[in-house]
């Protein structure tokens, strides 16, 4: 994992799949209940919350696709595997949150403020909101439990782990379920405000707030997945430890250039231009490369591929600088 590549490898793929399935099942039932309640009560905030849950259900379906397709083993046409494919589907999930949830909620809120709405009996909506809060809370608890466990294994603070983790499926579940709980409170506030004042303005404002909340979630998730698709290096402290491991290998004089690339939650590539001692034989250089790979794999289980390029150092007709990426 990117936060601490020295952490022990775990079966995060199966755990992530369970977390996403729990969220998907919860959101599908909640979406139907909210839609019925919204129609009965005439509440735009409830309809926005229904759109929110539909978007979340679609998101979880895309995340399950991402997890499944990214697990395919490397082949001749894709020698580095299919790990990055998870970020393509996760990016589409963020778009689904934006289009299916945020846009509808913003439109419905504006329409309610402009055209007004006829308020119905909010009792059914309150009941649905209460049930939805319990189900969303259970789904969030599942996601947070996994994220906290991963953070502890990687020796990273929970918030930092959630911000930087390459396991965007878990990040999506935690963020979307957190947004769902806030959205439920906003919808309840809109219903209560309309019930006390007889005005649909409160409901419209609640719908707008839900839309803005979903817009923020979609932006954060979209940015995270885009960053990983473009290519993100392991954190600087990890890169420094990798450099130290390489320098500790006999016959290695300098690491001229170090490139690391996160390819998945438990998959990273390391490539380096290495200056070996001039007196080292070809056999010793080969042994040193093998030893370096063994050290890196032992110290950083997340490192799945190591490529070392013997390169003359400064003053030997080679590279003149040291570079990290």
Coordinates of C-alpha atoms in Angstrom, one line a residue, residues 3-273:
X3 CA 1.2 4.8 2.8
X4 CA 3.6 2.3 4.1
X5 CA 4.9 -0.2 1.6
X6 CA 6.6 -2.2 4.4
X7 CA 3.2 -3.3 5.7
X8 CA 2.1 -6.8 5.5
X9 CA 0.1 -7.8 2.5
X10 CA -3.5 -8.7 3.2
X11 CA -6.5 -10.0 1.3
X12 CA -7.8 -6.4 0.8
X13 CA -9.5 -7.3 -2.5
X14 CA -12.0 -9.7 -1.0
X15 CA -12.6 -7.3 2.0
X16 CA -13.2 -4.4 -0.4
X17 CA -15.6 -6.5 -2.5
X18 CA -17.7 -7.3 0.7
X19 CA -17.7 -3.7 1.7
X20 CA -19.0 -2.6 -1.7
X21 CA -21.6 -5.3 -1.8
X22 CA -23.0 -4.3 1.6
X23 CA -23.2 -0.7 0.4
X24 CA -24.9 -1.7 -2.9
X25 CA -27.6 -3.8 -1.3
X26 CA -28.3 -1.1 1.3
X27 CA -28.5 1.7 -1.3
X28 CA -30.8 -0.2 -3.6
X29 CA -33.5 -0.8 -1.0
X30 CA -33.1 2.7 0.3
X31 CA -33.5 4.2 -3.1
X32 CA -36.8 2.5 -3.7
X33 CA -38.1 3.5 -0.3
X34 CA -37.1 7.1 -0.7
X35 CA -38.7 7.4 -4.1
X36 CA -42.0 6.1 -2.8
X37 CA -41.8 8.4 0.2
X38 CA -40.9 11.4 -2.0
X39 CA -43.9 10.8 -4.3
X40 CA -46.3 10.4 -1.3
X41 CA -45.0 13.5 0.6
X42 CA -44.3 15.6 -2.5
X43 CA -40.9 16.4 -1.0
X44 CA -38.2 17.5 -3.5
X45 CA -35.5 16.7 -0.8
X46 CA -36.8 13.2 -0.6
X47 CA -36.7 12.8 -4.4
X48 CA -33.2 14.2 -4.3
X49 CA -32.2 11.7 -1.7
X50 CA -33.8 8.9 -3.9
X51 CA -31.6 10.1 -6.8
X52 CA -28.7 10.2 -4.4
X53 CA -29.3 6.5 -3.5
X54 CA -29.8 5.5 -7.1
X55 CA -26.5 7.2 -8.0
X56 CA -24.8 5.4 -5.1
X57 CA -26.2 2.0 -6.2
X58 CA -24.9 2.6 -9.8
X59 CA -21.6 3.7 -8.3
X60 CA -21.3 0.5 -6.3
X61 CA -22.0 -1.6 -9.4
X62 CA -19.2 0.2 -11.2
X63 CA -16.9 -0.4 -8.3
X64 CA -17.7 -4.1 -8.2
X65 CA -16.8 -4.2 -12.0
X66 CA -13.6 -2.3 -11.2
X67 CA -12.6 -4.8 -8.5
X68 CA -13.4 -7.8 -10.7
X69 CA -11.7 -6.6 -13.8
X70 CA -8.6 -5.4 -12.0
X71 CA -7.9 -8.8 -10.6
X72 CA -7.2 -10.4 -14.0
X73 CA -3.7 -11.7 -14.1
X74 CA -1.0 -10.2 -16.4
X75 CA -0.9 -11.6 -20.0
X76 CA 1.2 -11.1 -23.1
X77 CA -0.8 -8.1 -24.2
X78 CA -0.9 -6.6 -20.7
X79 CA 2.4 -7.6 -19.1
X80 CA 1.9 -5.2 -16.2
X81 CA -1.5 -6.6 -15.4
X82 CA -4.9 -4.9 -15.2
X83 CA -4.6 -3.2 -11.9
X84 CA -5.1 0.4 -13.2
X85 CA -8.4 -0.6 -14.8
X86 CA -10.0 -0.3 -11.4
X87 CA -9.4 3.4 -11.6
X88 CA -11.1 3.8 -14.9
X89 CA -14.3 2.2 -13.6
X90 CA -14.0 4.1 -10.3
X91 CA -13.7 7.4 -12.3
X92 CA -16.9 6.4 -14.1
X93 CA -18.5 5.8 -10.7
X94 CA -17.6 9.4 -9.7
X95 CA -19.2 10.7 -12.9
X96 CA -22.3 8.6 -12.0
X97 CA -22.5 10.3 -8.6
X98 CA -22.2 13.7 -10.3
X99 CA -24.8 13.1 -13.1
X100 CA -27.2 10.8 -11.2
X101 CA -27.1 12.6 -7.9
X102 CA -25.7 16.1 -7.9
X103 CA -27.3 17.4 -11.1
X104 CA -30.7 16.0 -10.4
X105 CA -30.7 17.4 -6.8
X106 CA -29.6 20.8 -7.9
X107 CA -32.2 20.9 -10.7
X108 CA -34.9 19.7 -8.3
X109 CA -33.9 22.2 -5.7
X110 CA -34.0 25.1 -8.1
X111 CA -37.3 24.0 -9.6
X112 CA -38.8 23.8 -6.1
X113 CA -37.6 27.3 -5.2
X114 CA -38.9 28.8 -8.5
X115 CA -42.2 26.9 -9.0
X116 CA -42.9 25.9 -5.4
X117 CA -44.3 22.5 -4.3
X118 CA -47.4 21.1 -2.7
X119 CA -46.5 19.5 0.6
X120 CA -48.1 16.1 1.5
X121 CA -48.0 14.0 4.6
X122 CA -44.3 13.8 5.7
X123 CA -44.9 10.8 8.1
X124 CA -43.8 8.2 5.6
X125 CA -40.7 10.2 4.7
X126 CA -39.7 10.4 8.3
X127 CA -40.0 6.7 8.7
X128 CA -38.0 6.0 5.6
X129 CA -35.4 8.5 6.6
X130 CA -35.0 6.8 10.0
X131 CA -34.7 3.3 8.4
X132 CA -32.3 4.6 5.8
X133 CA -30.1 6.2 8.5
X134 CA -29.8 2.9 10.2
X135 CA -28.9 1.0 7.0
X136 CA -26.5 3.7 5.8
X137 CA -24.9 3.7 9.2
X138 CA -24.3 0.0 9.0
X139 CA -22.8 0.3 5.6
X140 CA -20.6 3.1 6.7
X141 CA -19.5 1.1 9.8
X142 CA -18.4 -1.7 7.5
X143 CA -16.4 0.6 5.3
X144 CA -14.8 2.5 8.2
X145 CA -13.9 -0.8 9.9
X146 CA -12.0 -1.9 6.8
X147 CA -10.3 1.5 6.3
X148 CA -9.2 1.7 10.0
X149 CA -7.9 -1.9 9.8
X150 CA -5.9 -1.1 6.7
X151 CA -4.6 2.2 8.2
X152 CA -3.4 0.4 11.3
X153 CA -1.7 -2.3 9.3
X154 CA 0.1 0.4 7.3
X155 CA 1.0 2.5 10.3
X156 CA -0.9 5.6 8.9
X157 CA -3.4 7.9 10.6
X158 CA -6.9 7.1 9.5
X159 CA -7.6 10.4 7.8
X160 CA -4.3 10.4 6.0
X161 CA -4.9 6.8 4.9
X162 CA -8.3 7.7 3.6
X163 CA -7.0 10.7 1.7
X164 CA -4.1 8.9 0.1
X165 CA -5.2 5.3 -0.2
X166 CA -5.0 3.8 -3.7
X167 CA -8.0 1.5 -2.7
X168 CA -10.5 4.0 -4.1
X169 CA -13.4 1.5 -3.8
X170 CA -13.3 1.7 0.0
X171 CA -12.7 5.4 -0.1
X172 CA -15.8 5.8 -2.3
X173 CA -18.0 3.7 0.0
X174 CA -16.8 5.7 3.1
X175 CA -17.3 9.1 1.4
X176 CA -20.6 8.2 -0.2
X177 CA -22.1 6.7 3.0
X178 CA -20.9 9.7 5.0
X179 CA -22.5 12.0 2.5
X180 CA -25.6 9.9 2.6
X181 CA -26.0 10.3 6.4
X182 CA -25.5 14.1 6.0
X183 CA -28.0 14.1 3.2
X184 CA -30.6 12.3 5.3
X185 CA -30.3 14.9 8.0
X186 CA -30.6 17.7 5.4
X187 CA -33.7 16.0 4.0
X188 CA -35.2 15.7 7.5
X189 CA -34.5 19.3 8.1
X190 CA -36.2 20.3 4.9
X191 CA -39.2 18.3 5.7
X192 CA -39.4 19.7 9.3
X193 CA -39.0 23.2 8.1
X194 CA -41.7 22.8 5.5
X195 CA -44.0 21.2 8.1
X196 CA -43.5 24.0 10.6
X197 CA -43.8 26.9 8.2
X198 CA -45.9 25.5 5.4
X199 CA -43.4 26.7 2.9
X200 CA -41.6 24.5 0.3
X201 CA -38.5 26.8 0.4
X202 CA -37.0 24.7 3.2
X203 CA -37.3 21.6 1.1
X204 CA -35.8 23.3 -2.0
X205 CA -32.9 24.6 0.0
X206 CA -32.3 21.1 1.5
X207 CA -32.3 19.6 -2.1
X208 CA -29.7 22.2 -3.2
X209 CA -27.5 21.4 -0.2
X210 CA -27.7 17.7 -1.0
X211 CA -26.7 18.5 -4.6
X212 CA -23.7 20.6 -3.5
X213 CA -22.7 17.8 -1.1
X214 CA -22.8 15.2 -3.9
X215 CA -20.9 17.6 -6.2
X216 CA -18.1 17.7 -3.6
X217 CA -18.0 13.9 -3.2
X218 CA -17.9 13.4 -7.0
X219 CA -15.1 16.0 -7.4
X220 CA -12.9 14.4 -4.6
X221 CA -13.4 10.8 -5.9
X222 CA -12.9 11.9 -9.5
X223 CA -9.7 13.7 -8.7
X224 CA -8.3 10.8 -6.7
X225 CA -8.9 8.3 -9.5
X226 CA -7.6 10.6 -12.2
X227 CA -4.4 11.1 -10.2
X228 CA -3.9 7.4 -10.0
X229 CA -4.7 6.9 -13.7
X230 CA -2.1 9.5 -14.6
X231 CA 0.4 7.8 -12.4
X232 CA 1.3 8.4 -8.8
X233 CA 4.6 7.6 -7.1
X234 CA 4.9 6.0 -3.8
X235 CA 5.2 8.5 -0.9
X236 CA 8.5 10.3 -0.5
X237 CA 9.4 8.5 2.9
X238 CA 8.8 5.1 1.1
X239 CA 11.0 6.2 -1.8
X240 CA 13.8 7.2 0.6
X241 CA 13.6 3.8 2.2
X242 CA 13.7 2.1 -1.2
X243 CA 16.8 4.1 -2.1
X244 CA 18.4 3.1 1.2
X245 CA 17.7 -0.6 0.6
X246 CA 19.3 -0.3 -2.9
X247 CA 22.4 1.4 -1.5
X248 CA 22.8 -1.2 1.1
X249 CA 23.4 -3.9 -1.5
X250 CA 27.0 -4.8 -2.1
X251 CA 28.5 -3.5 -5.4
X252 CA 26.0 -0.6 -5.6
X253 CA 27.7 2.8 -5.5
X254 CA 24.7 5.2 -6.2
X255 CA 21.1 5.3 -7.2
X256 CA 21.1 7.8 -10.0
X257 CA 17.4 7.8 -10.8
X258 CA 14.5 6.2 -8.9
X259 CA 11.0 5.8 -10.4
X260 CA 8.1 4.3 -8.5
X261 CA 4.5 3.8 -9.7
X262 CA 1.4 2.8 -7.8
X263 CA -0.6 0.4 -10.0
X264 CA -3.1 -0.8 -7.4
X265 CA -3.8 -1.0 -3.7
X266 CA -1.3 -3.8 -3.3
X267 CA 0.7 -3.4 -6.5
X268 CA 3.7 -1.0 -7.1
X269 CA 6.5 -0.9 -9.6
X270 CA 10.1 0.2 -8.9
X271 CA 12.6 1.1 -11.6
X272 CA 16.0 2.6 -11.0
X273 CA 19.2 3.6 -12.8

